[in-house]
mmCIF file of C-alpha atoms and ligand atoms in Angstrom:
data_model
loop_
_atom_site.group_PDB
_atom_site.id
_atom_site.type_symbol
_atom_site.label_atom_id
_atom_site.label_comp_id
_atom_site.label_asym_id
_atom_site.label_seq_id
_atom_site.Cartn_x
_atom_site.Cartn_y
_atom_site.Cartn_z
ATOM 1 C CA MET A 79 0.000 0.000 0.000
ATOM 2 C CA THR A 80 2.889 2.373 0.735
ATOM 3 C CA GLU A 81 4.113 2.064 -2.845
ATOM 4 C CA ALA A 82 0.650 2.364 -4.332
ATOM 5 C CA PHE A 83 0.063 5.449 -2.181
ATOM 6 C CA ALA A 84 3.339 7.044 -3.253
ATOM 7 C CA GLU A 85 2.623 6.337 -6.888
ATOM 8 C CA LEU A 86 -0.833 7.899 -6.693
ATOM 9 C CA PHE A 87 -0.184 10.894 -4.498
ATOM 10 C CA GLY A 88 3.548 11.514 -5.072
ATOM 11 C CA ARG A 89 4.581 11.299 -1.398
ATOM 12 C CA SER A 90 4.841 8.882 1.499
ATOM 13 C CA PRO A 91 1.919 7.949 3.748
ATOM 14 C CA GLU A 92 2.008 8.754 7.469
ATOM 15 C CA GLY A 93 0.071 5.744 8.682
ATOM 16 C CA VAL A 94 -2.650 3.132 8.141
ATOM 17 C CA TRP A 95 -5.987 3.020 9.972
ATOM 18 C CA HIS A 96 -8.292 -0.008 9.986
ATOM 19 C CA ALA A 97 -11.998 -0.221 10.820
ATOM 20 C CA PRO A 98 -13.958 -3.485 10.814
ATOM 21 C CA GLY A 99 -17.308 -4.428 9.361
ATOM 22 C CA ARG A 100 -19.883 -5.831 11.746
ATOM 23 C CA VAL A 101 -22.480 -8.489 12.195
ATOM 24 C CA ASN A 102 -25.417 -7.768 14.423
ATOM 25 C CA LEU A 103 -26.126 -10.773 16.616
ATOM 26 C CA ILE A 104 -29.596 -9.453 17.408
ATOM 27 C CA GLY A 105 -31.498 -6.140 17.621
ATOM 28 C CA GLU A 106 -32.450 -5.249 14.050
ATOM 29 C CA HIS A 107 -34.149 -1.942 13.208
ATOM 30 C CA THR A 108 -34.093 -1.048 16.874
ATOM 31 C CA ASP A 109 -31.281 1.538 16.744
ATOM 32 C CA TYR A 110 -33.273 4.430 15.257
ATOM 33 C CA ASN A 111 -36.094 3.546 17.647
ATOM 34 C CA ASP A 112 -33.754 4.444 20.539
ATOM 35 C CA GLY A 113 -33.519 0.747 21.436
ATOM 36 C CA PHE A 114 -30.850 -1.905 21.969
ATOM 37 C CA VAL A 115 -28.465 -3.651 19.575
ATOM 38 C CA LEU A 116 -25.835 -6.371 20.054
ATOM 39 C CA PRO A 117 -23.310 -6.284 17.208
ATOM 40 C CA PHE A 118 -19.769 -7.605 17.078
ATOM 41 C CA ALA A 119 -16.881 -6.653 14.812
ATOM 42 C CA LEU A 120 -15.663 -8.879 11.985
ATOM 43 C CA PRO A 121 -12.013 -9.646 11.200
ATOM 44 C CA GLN A 122 -12.620 -8.099 7.760
ATOM 45 C CA GLY A 123 -12.763 -4.369 7.257
ATOM 46 C CA VAL A 124 -11.499 -1.258 5.515
ATOM 47 C CA SER A 125 -7.958 0.107 5.720
ATOM 48 C CA VAL A 126 -7.107 3.696 4.935
ATOM 49 C CA THR A 127 -3.496 4.576 4.172
ATOM 50 C CA ALA A 128 -3.212 8.314 4.674
ATOM 51 C CA ALA A 129 -1.170 11.488 4.888
ATOM 52 C CA ARG A 130 -2.190 14.921 6.101
ATOM 53 C CA ARG A 131 -2.828 17.859 3.781
ATOM 54 C CA ASP A 132 -2.873 21.424 5.034
ATOM 55 C CA ASP A 133 -4.727 22.998 2.106
ATOM 56 C CA GLY A 134 -8.236 21.835 3.096
ATOM 57 C CA VAL A 135 -8.400 19.341 0.250
ATOM 58 C CA VAL A 136 -9.376 15.725 0.767
ATOM 59 C CA GLU A 137 -8.272 13.432 -2.041
ATOM 60 C CA VAL A 138 -9.343 9.791 -2.056
ATOM 61 C CA ALA A 139 -8.737 6.744 -4.195
ATOM 62 C CA SER A 140 -9.939 3.164 -3.793
ATOM 63 C CA ARG A 141 -8.072 -0.044 -4.594
ATOM 64 C CA GLN A 142 -11.348 -1.818 -5.345
ATOM 65 C CA ALA A 143 -13.728 0.741 -6.780
ATOM 66 C CA GLY A 144 -11.613 2.405 -9.421
ATOM 67 C CA GLY A 145 -12.655 5.836 -10.595
ATOM 68 C CA GLY A 146 -9.178 7.380 -10.076
ATOM 69 C CA ILE A 147 -8.590 10.115 -7.493
ATOM 70 C CA VAL A 148 -11.597 12.072 -6.268
ATOM 71 C CA ARG A 149 -10.741 15.543 -4.917
ATOM 72 C CA ALA A 150 -13.047 17.714 -2.826
ATOM 73 C CA SER A 151 -12.770 20.622 -0.436
ATOM 74 C CA VAL A 152 -13.437 19.910 3.238
ATOM 75 C CA ASP A 153 -15.344 23.188 3.323
ATOM 76 C CA GLY A 154 -18.689 23.549 1.696
ATOM 77 C CA GLY A 155 -22.176 22.258 2.235
ATOM 78 C CA THR A 156 -23.365 18.723 1.839
ATOM 79 C CA VAL A 157 -21.561 16.387 -0.497
ATOM 80 C CA ASP A 158 -23.084 16.790 -3.922
ATOM 81 C CA SER A 159 -22.155 13.436 -5.368
ATOM 82 C CA GLU A 160 -24.996 13.589 -7.895
ATOM 83 C CA GLY A 161 -22.651 14.985 -10.490
ATOM 84 C CA TRP A 162 -20.003 12.318 -9.832
ATOM 85 C CA PRO A 163 -19.833 9.347 -12.166
ATOM 86 C CA PRO A 164 -21.399 6.233 -10.546
ATOM 87 C CA ASP A 165 -18.018 4.569 -10.070
ATOM 88 C CA ARG A 166 -17.073 7.446 -7.737
ATOM 89 C CA ALA A 167 -20.204 7.464 -5.597
ATOM 90 C CA TRP A 168 -18.345 5.622 -2.787
ATOM 91 C CA ALA A 169 -16.195 8.761 -2.289
ATOM 92 C CA ALA A 170 -19.186 10.568 -0.760
ATOM 93 C CA TYR A 171 -18.584 8.601 2.462
ATOM 94 C CA PRO A 172 -15.010 9.729 3.232
ATOM 95 C CA VAL A 173 -15.651 13.240 1.906
ATOM 96 C CA GLY A 174 -18.809 13.500 4.040
ATOM 97 C CA VAL A 175 -16.855 12.454 7.133
ATOM 98 C CA ALA A 176 -14.113 15.001 6.387
ATOM 99 C CA ARG A 177 -16.741 17.756 6.084
ATOM 100 C CA VAL A 178 -18.401 16.927 9.413
ATOM 101 C CA LEU A 179 -15.125 16.449 11.316
ATOM 102 C CA ARG A 180 -13.820 19.710 9.901
ATOM 103 C CA GLU A 181 -16.136 21.436 12.407
ATOM 104 C CA HIS A 182 -14.127 19.680 15.128
ATOM 105 C CA GLY A 183 -10.698 20.744 13.933
ATOM 106 C CA THR A 184 -9.570 18.231 11.330
ATOM 107 C CA GLY A 185 -8.591 19.221 7.781
ATOM 108 C CA GLY A 186 -7.550 17.724 4.477
ATOM 109 C CA ALA A 187 -5.770 14.462 3.702
ATOM 110 C CA SER A 188 -4.759 12.057 0.967
ATOM 111 C CA LEU A 189 -6.479 8.711 1.510
ATOM 112 C CA LEU A 190 -6.008 5.368 -0.217
ATOM 113 C CA ILE A 191 -8.751 2.908 0.623
ATOM 114 C CA ASP A 192 -8.459 -0.869 0.643
ATOM 115 C CA SER A 193 -11.130 -3.334 1.742
ATOM 116 C CA ASP A 194 -11.527 -7.054 2.262
ATOM 117 C CA LEU A 195 -15.212 -6.765 3.153
ATOM 118 C CA PRO A 196 -17.716 -7.877 0.566
ATOM 119 C CA GLN A 197 -19.725 -4.841 -0.501
ATOM 120 C CA GLY A 198 -23.504 -4.851 -0.480
ATOM 121 C CA ALA A 199 -23.465 -7.865 1.836
ATOM 122 C CA GLY A 200 -25.027 -5.994 4.732
ATOM 123 C CA LEU A 201 -21.793 -6.173 6.726
ATOM 124 C CA SER A 202 -21.335 -2.409 7.043
ATOM 125 C CA SER A 203 -18.628 -1.756 4.514
ATOM 126 C CA SER A 204 -19.700 1.886 4.348
ATOM 127 C CA ALA A 205 -19.533 2.407 8.119
ATOM 128 C CA ALA A 206 -16.087 0.759 8.116
ATOM 129 C CA LEU A 207 -14.961 3.179 5.396
ATOM 130 C CA GLU A 208 -16.341 6.132 7.348
ATOM 131 C CA CYS A 209 -14.792 5.050 10.651
ATOM 132 C CA ALA A 210 -11.330 4.304 9.231
ATOM 133 C CA THR A 211 -11.408 7.720 7.549
ATOM 134 C CA ALA A 212 -12.538 9.398 10.764
ATOM 135 C CA LEU A 213 -9.724 7.867 12.833
ATOM 136 C CA ALA A 214 -7.148 8.767 10.188
ATOM 137 C CA LEU A 215 -8.317 12.393 10.023
ATOM 138 C CA CYS A 216 -8.385 12.768 13.824
ATOM 139 C CA ASP A 217 -4.898 11.301 14.284
ATOM 140 C CA LEU A 218 -3.359 13.197 11.371
ATOM 141 C CA HIS A 219 -4.707 16.514 12.657
ATOM 142 C CA GLY A 220 -4.132 15.813 16.372
ATOM 143 C CA VAL A 221 -7.841 15.979 17.219
ATOM 144 C CA GLU A 222 -9.112 13.846 20.108
ATOM 145 C CA ILE A 223 -12.744 12.835 20.091
ATOM 146 C CA GLU A 224 -14.122 10.235 22.436
ATOM 147 C CA ARG A 225 -15.201 7.165 20.422
ATOM 148 C CA ALA A 226 -18.870 7.136 21.410
ATOM 149 C CA GLU A 227 -19.066 10.775 20.321
ATOM 150 C CA LEU A 228 -17.119 10.032 17.127
ATOM 151 C CA ALA A 229 -19.664 7.313 16.264
ATOM 152 C CA ARG A 230 -22.471 9.899 16.458
ATOM 153 C CA LEU A 231 -20.530 12.351 14.274
ATOM 154 C CA VAL A 232 -19.845 9.689 11.655
ATOM 155 C CA GLN A 233 -23.517 8.671 11.696
ATOM 156 C CA ARG A 234 -24.384 12.344 11.173
ATOM 157 C CA ALA A 235 -22.059 12.433 8.184
ATOM 158 C CA GLU A 236 -23.891 9.494 6.629
ATOM 159 C CA ASN A 237 -27.331 10.985 7.402
ATOM 160 C CA GLU A 238 -26.650 14.570 6.367
ATOM 161 C CA GLN A 239 -23.861 14.335 3.839
ATOM 162 C CA VAL A 240 -24.548 11.057 2.037
ATOM 163 C CA GLY A 241 -28.304 11.185 2.622
ATOM 164 C CA VAL A 242 -28.726 7.679 4.092
ATOM 165 C CA PRO A 243 -31.069 7.703 7.117
ATOM 166 C CA CYS A 244 -29.147 4.996 9.050
ATOM 167 C CA GLY A 245 -29.153 4.617 12.827
ATOM 168 C CA LEU A 246 -26.134 4.526 15.151
ATOM 169 C CA MET A 247 -25.380 0.817 15.250
ATOM 170 C CA ASP A 248 -22.889 0.308 12.429
ATOM 171 C CA GLN A 249 -20.595 3.199 13.310
ATOM 172 C CA ALA A 250 -20.707 2.389 17.034
ATOM 173 C CA ALA A 251 -19.941 -1.269 16.316
ATOM 174 C CA SER A 252 -16.952 -0.433 14.145
ATOM 175 C CA LEU A 253 -15.499 2.012 16.680
ATOM 176 C CA LEU A 254 -16.398 0.406 20.016
ATOM 177 C CA CYS A 255 -16.335 -3.386 19.606
ATOM 178 C CA THR A 256 -13.621 -5.509 21.235
ATOM 179 C CA ALA A 257 -12.253 -8.975 20.463
ATOM 180 C CA GLY A 258 -14.185 -11.899 21.926
ATOM 181 C CA HIS A 259 -17.185 -9.741 22.780
ATOM 182 C CA ALA A 260 -20.419 -8.423 21.392
ATOM 183 C CA LEU A 261 -21.349 -4.839 22.199
ATOM 184 C CA MET A 262 -24.596 -4.171 24.033
ATOM 185 C CA LEU A 263 -25.457 -0.626 22.991
ATOM 186 C CA ASP A 264 -28.288 1.484 24.299
ATOM 187 C CA CYS A 265 -28.893 3.723 21.295
ATOM 188 C CA ARG A 266 -30.688 6.366 23.362
ATOM 189 C CA SER A 267 -28.066 6.986 26.031
ATOM 190 C CA GLY A 268 -25.127 5.877 23.910
ATOM 191 C CA LEU A 269 -23.946 3.747 26.840
ATOM 192 C CA SER A 270 -22.460 0.391 25.929
ATOM 193 C CA SER A 271 -21.080 -2.679 27.624
ATOM 194 C CA LYS A 272 -19.006 -5.640 26.508
ATOM 195 C CA VAL A 273 -20.737 -9.027 26.528
ATOM 196 C CA PRO A 274 -18.492 -12.120 26.241
ATOM 197 C CA PHE A 275 -19.322 -14.010 23.063
ATOM 198 C CA ALA A 276 -17.223 -17.100 22.469
ATOM 199 C CA THR A 277 -18.845 -19.721 20.269
ATOM 200 C CA ALA A 278 -15.824 -21.998 19.868
ATOM 201 C CA ASP A 279 -15.670 -22.815 23.598
ATOM 202 C CA ALA A 280 -19.228 -24.142 23.351
ATOM 203 C CA GLY A 281 -18.480 -26.256 20.260
ATOM 204 C CA LEU A 282 -20.479 -23.847 18.115
ATOM 205 C CA THR A 283 -19.794 -21.914 14.933
ATOM 206 C CA LEU A 284 -21.483 -18.744 13.761
ATOM 207 C CA LEU A 285 -21.548 -18.686 9.978
ATOM 208 C CA VAL A 286 -22.132 -15.548 7.961
ATOM 209 C CA VAL A 287 -23.853 -16.341 4.686
ATOM 210 C CA ASP A 288 -23.631 -13.632 2.049
ATOM 211 C CA THR A 289 -26.804 -14.330 0.070
ATOM 212 C CA ARG A 290 -25.369 -12.338 -2.860
ATOM 213 C CA ALA A 291 -28.653 -10.510 -3.230
ATOM 214 C CA ASN A 292 -27.919 -6.810 -3.265
ATOM 215 C CA ARG A 293 -29.371 -4.111 -1.169
ATOM 216 C CA ASN A 294 -29.413 -0.377 -1.150
ATOM 217 C CA LEU A 295 -30.227 1.616 1.971
ATOM 218 C CA ALA A 296 -30.692 4.855 0.073
ATOM 219 C CA THR A 297 -33.306 3.585 -2.358
ATOM 220 C CA GLY A 298 -34.749 0.551 -0.545
ATOM 221 C CA GLY A 299 -37.566 0.340 1.924
ATOM 222 C CA TYR A 300 -35.275 1.233 4.845
ATOM 223 C CA GLY A 301 -36.340 4.873 4.985
ATOM 224 C CA GLN A 302 -39.954 3.839 4.653
ATOM 225 C CA ARG A 303 -39.683 1.514 7.665
ATOM 226 C CA ARG A 304 -38.043 4.244 9.664
ATOM 227 C CA ALA A 305 -40.838 6.659 8.783
ATOM 228 C CA GLU A 306 -43.483 4.068 9.748
ATOM 229 C CA CYS A 307 -41.845 3.601 13.148
ATOM 230 C CA GLU A 308 -41.783 7.358 13.718
ATOM 231 C CA LYS A 309 -45.420 7.624 12.709
ATOM 232 C CA ALA A 310 -46.400 4.821 15.090
ATOM 233 C CA ALA A 311 -44.467 6.444 17.947
ATOM 234 C CA ALA A 312 -46.224 9.767 17.286
ATOM 235 C CA LYS A 313 -49.645 8.077 17.262
ATOM 236 C CA LEU A 314 -48.822 6.313 20.526
ATOM 237 C CA GLY A 315 -47.622 9.557 22.093
ATOM 238 C CA VAL A 316 -44.097 8.323 22.859
ATOM 239 C CA ALA A 317 -40.748 9.815 21.877
ATOM 240 C CA ALA A 318 -39.656 6.520 20.270
ATOM 241 C CA LEU A 319 -40.912 2.937 20.065
ATOM 242 C CA ARG A 320 -38.404 2.017 22.758
ATOM 243 C CA ASP A 321 -40.801 3.703 25.177
ATOM 244 C CA VAL A 322 -43.688 1.324 24.485
ATOM 245 C CA THR A 323 -44.027 -0.648 27.717
ATOM 246 C CA ASP A 324 -47.542 -2.047 27.222
ATOM 247 C CA LEU A 325 -47.381 -3.866 23.885
ATOM 248 C CA ALA A 326 -50.921 -5.236 23.987
ATOM 249 C CA GLY A 327 -52.302 -1.784 24.806
ATOM 250 C CA ALA A 328 -50.278 -0.178 22.019
ATOM 251 C CA LEU A 329 -51.423 -2.749 19.467
ATOM 252 C CA GLY A 330 -55.011 -2.277 20.581
ATOM 253 C CA SER A 331 -54.862 1.468 20.081
ATOM 254 C CA LEU A 332 -53.359 1.432 16.565
ATOM 255 C CA ARG A 333 -55.841 1.055 13.734
ATOM 256 C CA ASP A 334 -53.366 0.645 10.869
ATOM 257 C CA PRO A 335 -52.349 -3.064 10.648
ATOM 258 C CA VAL A 336 -49.024 -2.129 9.020
ATOM 259 C CA LEU A 337 -48.066 0.089 11.951
ATOM 260 C CA ARG A 338 -49.192 -2.613 14.368
ATOM 261 C CA ARG A 339 -46.813 -5.082 12.733
ATOM 262 C CA ARG A 340 -43.906 -2.626 12.862
ATOM 263 C CA VAL A 341 -44.490 -1.917 16.561
ATOM 264 C CA GLN A 342 -44.791 -5.618 17.336
ATOM 265 C CA HIS A 343 -41.386 -6.245 15.772
ATOM 266 C CA VAL A 344 -39.523 -3.372 17.420
ATOM 267 C CA VAL A 345 -40.863 -3.970 20.916
ATOM 268 C CA THR A 346 -40.292 -7.735 20.876
ATOM 269 C CA GLU A 347 -36.877 -7.328 19.229
ATOM 270 C CA ASN A 348 -35.737 -5.080 22.074
ATOM 271 C CA HIS A 349 -36.820 -7.786 24.526
ATOM 272 C CA ARG A 350 -34.895 -10.367 22.510
ATOM 273 C CA VAL A 351 -31.710 -8.301 22.771
ATOM 274 C CA GLU A 352 -32.030 -8.126 26.546
ATOM 275 C CA ALA A 353 -32.814 -11.855 26.751
ATOM 276 C CA THR A 354 -29.837 -12.675 24.522
ATOM 277 C CA VAL A 355 -27.497 -10.640 26.724
ATOM 278 C CA GLY A 356 -28.836 -12.628 29.696
ATOM 279 C CA LEU A 357 -28.116 -15.920 27.929
ATOM 280 C CA LEU A 358 -24.596 -14.873 26.970
ATOM 281 C CA ARG A 359 -23.783 -13.656 30.455
ATOM 282 C CA ALA A 360 -25.061 -16.989 31.815
ATOM 283 C CA GLY A 361 -22.811 -18.883 29.397
ATOM 284 C CA ALA A 362 -25.826 -20.369 27.571
ATOM 285 C CA VAL A 363 -24.594 -19.667 24.012
ATOM 286 C CA ALA A 364 -26.241 -22.822 22.700
ATOM 287 C CA GLU A 365 -29.666 -21.376 23.538
ATOM 288 C CA LEU A 366 -29.208 -18.408 21.218
ATOM 289 C CA GLY A 367 -30.647 -20.369 18.307
ATOM 290 C CA ALA A 368 -34.255 -19.864 19.407
ATOM 291 C CA MET A 369 -33.686 -16.096 19.716
ATOM 292 C CA LEU A 370 -32.237 -15.914 16.220
ATOM 293 C CA ASN A 371 -35.179 -17.836 14.782
ATOM 294 C CA ALA A 372 -37.718 -15.630 16.555
ATOM 295 C CA SER A 373 -35.924 -12.509 15.302
ATOM 296 C CA HIS A 374 -35.921 -13.788 11.739
ATOM 297 C CA MET A 375 -39.629 -14.590 11.786
ATOM 298 C CA SER A 376 -40.397 -11.173 13.197
ATOM 299 C CA LEU A 377 -38.288 -9.417 10.543
ATOM 300 C CA ARG A 378 -39.921 -11.539 7.837
ATOM 301 C CA ASP A 379 -43.553 -11.393 8.940
ATOM 302 C CA GLN A 380 -43.915 -8.227 11.045
ATOM 303 C CA PHE A 381 -41.273 -5.897 9.670
ATOM 304 C CA GLU A 382 -41.451 -7.408 6.159
ATOM 305 C CA ILE A 383 -37.864 -6.777 5.127
ATOM 306 C CA SER A 384 -36.552 -10.277 4.510
ATOM 307 C CA TRP A 385 -35.863 -11.517 0.979
ATOM 308 C CA PRO A 386 -36.247 -14.941 -0.679
ATOM 309 C CA GLU A 387 -32.554 -15.890 -0.562
ATOM 310 C CA ALA A 388 -32.449 -15.096 3.186
ATOM 311 C CA ASP A 389 -35.563 -17.132 3.999
ATOM 312 C CA ALA A 390 -34.270 -20.030 1.923
ATOM 313 C CA ALA A 391 -30.854 -19.934 3.660
ATOM 314 C CA VAL A 392 -32.412 -19.959 7.138
ATOM 315 C CA ASP A 393 -34.807 -22.787 6.222
ATOM 316 C CA ALA A 394 -32.064 -24.872 4.615
ATOM 317 C CA ALA A 395 -29.770 -24.336 7.614
ATOM 318 C CA LEU A 396 -32.456 -25.486 10.051
ATOM 319 C CA ARG A 397 -33.231 -28.524 7.895
ATOM 320 C CA ALA A 398 -29.531 -29.411 8.001
ATOM 321 C CA GLY A 399 -29.577 -29.298 11.803
ATOM 322 C CA ALA A 400 -28.426 -25.737 12.597
ATOM 323 C CA ARG A 401 -29.589 -24.284 15.921
ATOM 324 C CA GLY A 402 -30.890 -21.060 14.483
ATOM 325 C CA GLY A 403 -30.435 -18.313 11.936
ATOM 326 C CA ARG A 404 -31.671 -14.945 10.837
ATOM 327 C CA MET A 405 -31.202 -12.175 8.321
ATOM 328 C CA VAL A 406 -28.949 -9.324 9.474
ATOM 329 C CA GLY A 407 -28.706 -5.635 8.643
ATOM 330 C CA GLY A 408 -31.090 -3.273 6.932
ATOM 331 C CA GLY A 409 -32.977 -5.909 4.929
ATOM 332 C CA PHE A 410 -33.969 -6.465 1.289
ATOM 333 C CA GLY A 411 -30.651 -8.203 0.603
ATOM 334 C CA GLY A 412 -27.303 -8.883 2.244
ATOM 335 C CA SER A 413 -26.374 -11.578 4.734
ATOM 336 C CA VAL A 414 -27.782 -14.181 7.073
ATOM 337 C CA ILE A 415 -26.172 -15.567 10.228
ATOM 338 C CA VAL A 416 -26.467 -19.193 11.219
ATOM 339 C CA LEU A 417 -25.545 -20.738 14.567
ATOM 340 C CA THR A 418 -24.584 -24.379 14.315
ATOM 341 C CA ALA A 419 -22.670 -27.052 16.176
ATOM 342 C CA THR A 420 -19.186 -26.921 14.702
ATOM 343 C CA ASP A 421 -19.293 -30.585 13.700
ATOM 344 C CA ARG A 422 -22.404 -29.857 11.625
ATOM 345 C CA ALA A 423 -21.122 -26.672 9.977
ATOM 346 C CA ALA A 424 -20.063 -28.399 6.744
ATOM 347 C CA ARG A 425 -23.451 -30.091 6.411
ATOM 348 C CA VAL A 426 -25.208 -26.768 6.994
ATOM 349 C CA ARG A 427 -23.074 -25.016 4.381
ATOM 350 C CA ASP A 428 -23.727 -27.812 1.881
ATOM 351 C CA GLY A 429 -27.468 -27.716 2.597
ATOM 352 C CA ILE A 430 -27.657 -23.973 1.908
ATOM 353 C CA ALA A 431 -25.497 -24.230 -1.221
ATOM 354 C CA ALA A 432 -27.645 -27.099 -2.563
ATOM 355 C CA THR A 433 -30.834 -25.088 -2.042
ATOM 356 C CA TYR A 434 -29.370 -22.129 -3.950
ATOM 357 C CA ALA A 435 -28.237 -24.383 -6.783
ATOM 358 C CA LYS A 436 -31.710 -25.923 -7.021
ATOM 359 C CA ARG A 437 -33.275 -22.473 -7.241
ATOM 360 C CA GLY A 438 -30.789 -21.379 -9.898
ATOM 361 C CA TRP A 439 -29.335 -18.604 -7.678
ATOM 362 C CA PRO A 440 -25.635 -17.634 -7.644
ATOM 363 C CA PRO A 441 -23.797 -19.635 -4.969
ATOM 364 C CA PRO A 442 -23.788 -18.015 -1.524
ATOM 365 C CA ALA A 443 -20.463 -16.979 0.046
ATOM 366 C CA PHE A 444 -19.569 -18.140 3.556
ATOM 367 C CA LEU A 445 -17.487 -16.287 6.148
ATOM 368 C CA GLU A 446 -16.641 -17.477 9.636
ATOM 369 C CA ALA A 447 -17.383 -14.770 12.138
ATOM 370 C CA ALA A 448 -14.982 -14.366 15.053
ATOM 371 C CA PRO A 449 -15.728 -11.346 17.295
ATOM 372 C CA SER A 450 -12.770 -9.087 16.485
ATOM 373 C CA PRO A 451 -11.214 -5.802 17.670
ATOM 374 C CA GLY A 452 -12.730 -2.440 16.766
ATOM 375 C CA ALA A 453 -11.168 0.334 14.699
ATOM 376 C CA ARG A 454 -7.518 1.177 15.299
ATOM 377 C CA ARG A 455 -4.305 2.527 13.855
ATOM 378 C CA SER A 456 -2.648 -0.500 12.272
ATOM 379 C CA ALA A 457 0.659 0.948 11.017
HETATM 380 C C1 GLA B 37 -28.529 -0.747 8.676
HETATM 381 C C2 GLA B 37 -28.377 0.623 9.334
HETATM 382 C C3 GLA B 37 -28.328 0.483 10.852
HETATM 383 C C4 GLA B 37 -29.486 -0.351 11.373
HETATM 384 C C5 GLA B 37 -29.641 -1.643 10.574
HETATM 385 C C6 GLA B 37 -30.877 -2.417 10.944
HETATM 386 O O1 GLA B 37 -27.394 -1.518 8.882
HETATM 387 O O2 GLA B 37 -27.198 1.251 8.892
HETATM 388 O O3 GLA B 37 -28.308 1.760 11.446
HETATM 389 O O4 GLA B 37 -30.675 0.391 11.374
HETATM 390 O O5 GLA B 37 -29.663 -1.405 9.180
HETATM 391 O O6 GLA B 37 -30.797 -2.880 12.246
#
């Protein structure tokens, strides 16, 4: 990377910053409802090789995306990537982060981006890109921002600059996760705690299945779901669906069946996160399967964001003897997680692959998910 950087930008880099992708164990579409999430960091992520610039220009290039060097000023309003060719759209993420952090004292930089995370797999490649960029900019310009606060700023960059209405989970996961643990995050207070999550000790494997069906937060139904949740909260007279304590009463008072289904999912999903944390703290990892299955059914039937390849992967995994599985991320495409006894993992993988082949779908990709460290300077 040092040579590639020098060739592109005509000088030496000052360091490399890495930020991981994430898998959410449980707690889907709860973050923007001020609820709870339980993600962990993946070994895969985004690395940014970088050097400071003092002229307020941020210049970025990507090893994977192509599109040459994109240059933008750190001053200015929101990122107007509309005029950029499609193969440069990814640059809106680092430029957006540079524009928001500029208000906190950072400046320009040259950034070369490299990633080993599959894109569009629902594993937060964009949050990893944002967080690696954020750490690089802070370090290069000697700006110290506490990580929980940095996660909120990076989320703001994605909301306001890139125009994606995401919640806090992905950025917090990338910045705050630690090896061997999941992160219990209260998205209202921002407070988090580490929950031990070691599958191998229990003879279990957590597989990530990239269903190879694509998703797009900006154009998909994500924003629509978020708006429905906000509407339901307003009708129920609460600040956010996290505040619904009497589910039966809330369901009884909502006339719109769509809003009832959304509320049912969010409220029960928050309970499932708390129950899952209880199981993990009690060392009962093997019992997680039932939680994953309940979450998947709720996302499929109440929140209505699952997709055929995800449902088929979960069904095939269960038929092959897995303990549980569910779709992860924003929905409408991306990945599924499956919890299985390690000695059954090969059978589960084969079962899913055979189902995809029978349906004529592209073969799924499998990753093994070990809870890994959060974002850091790596060189
Ligand atoms: C995407 C968003 C997150 C979160 C999840 C769903 O990953 O970026 O903020 O809302 O979807 O849980």
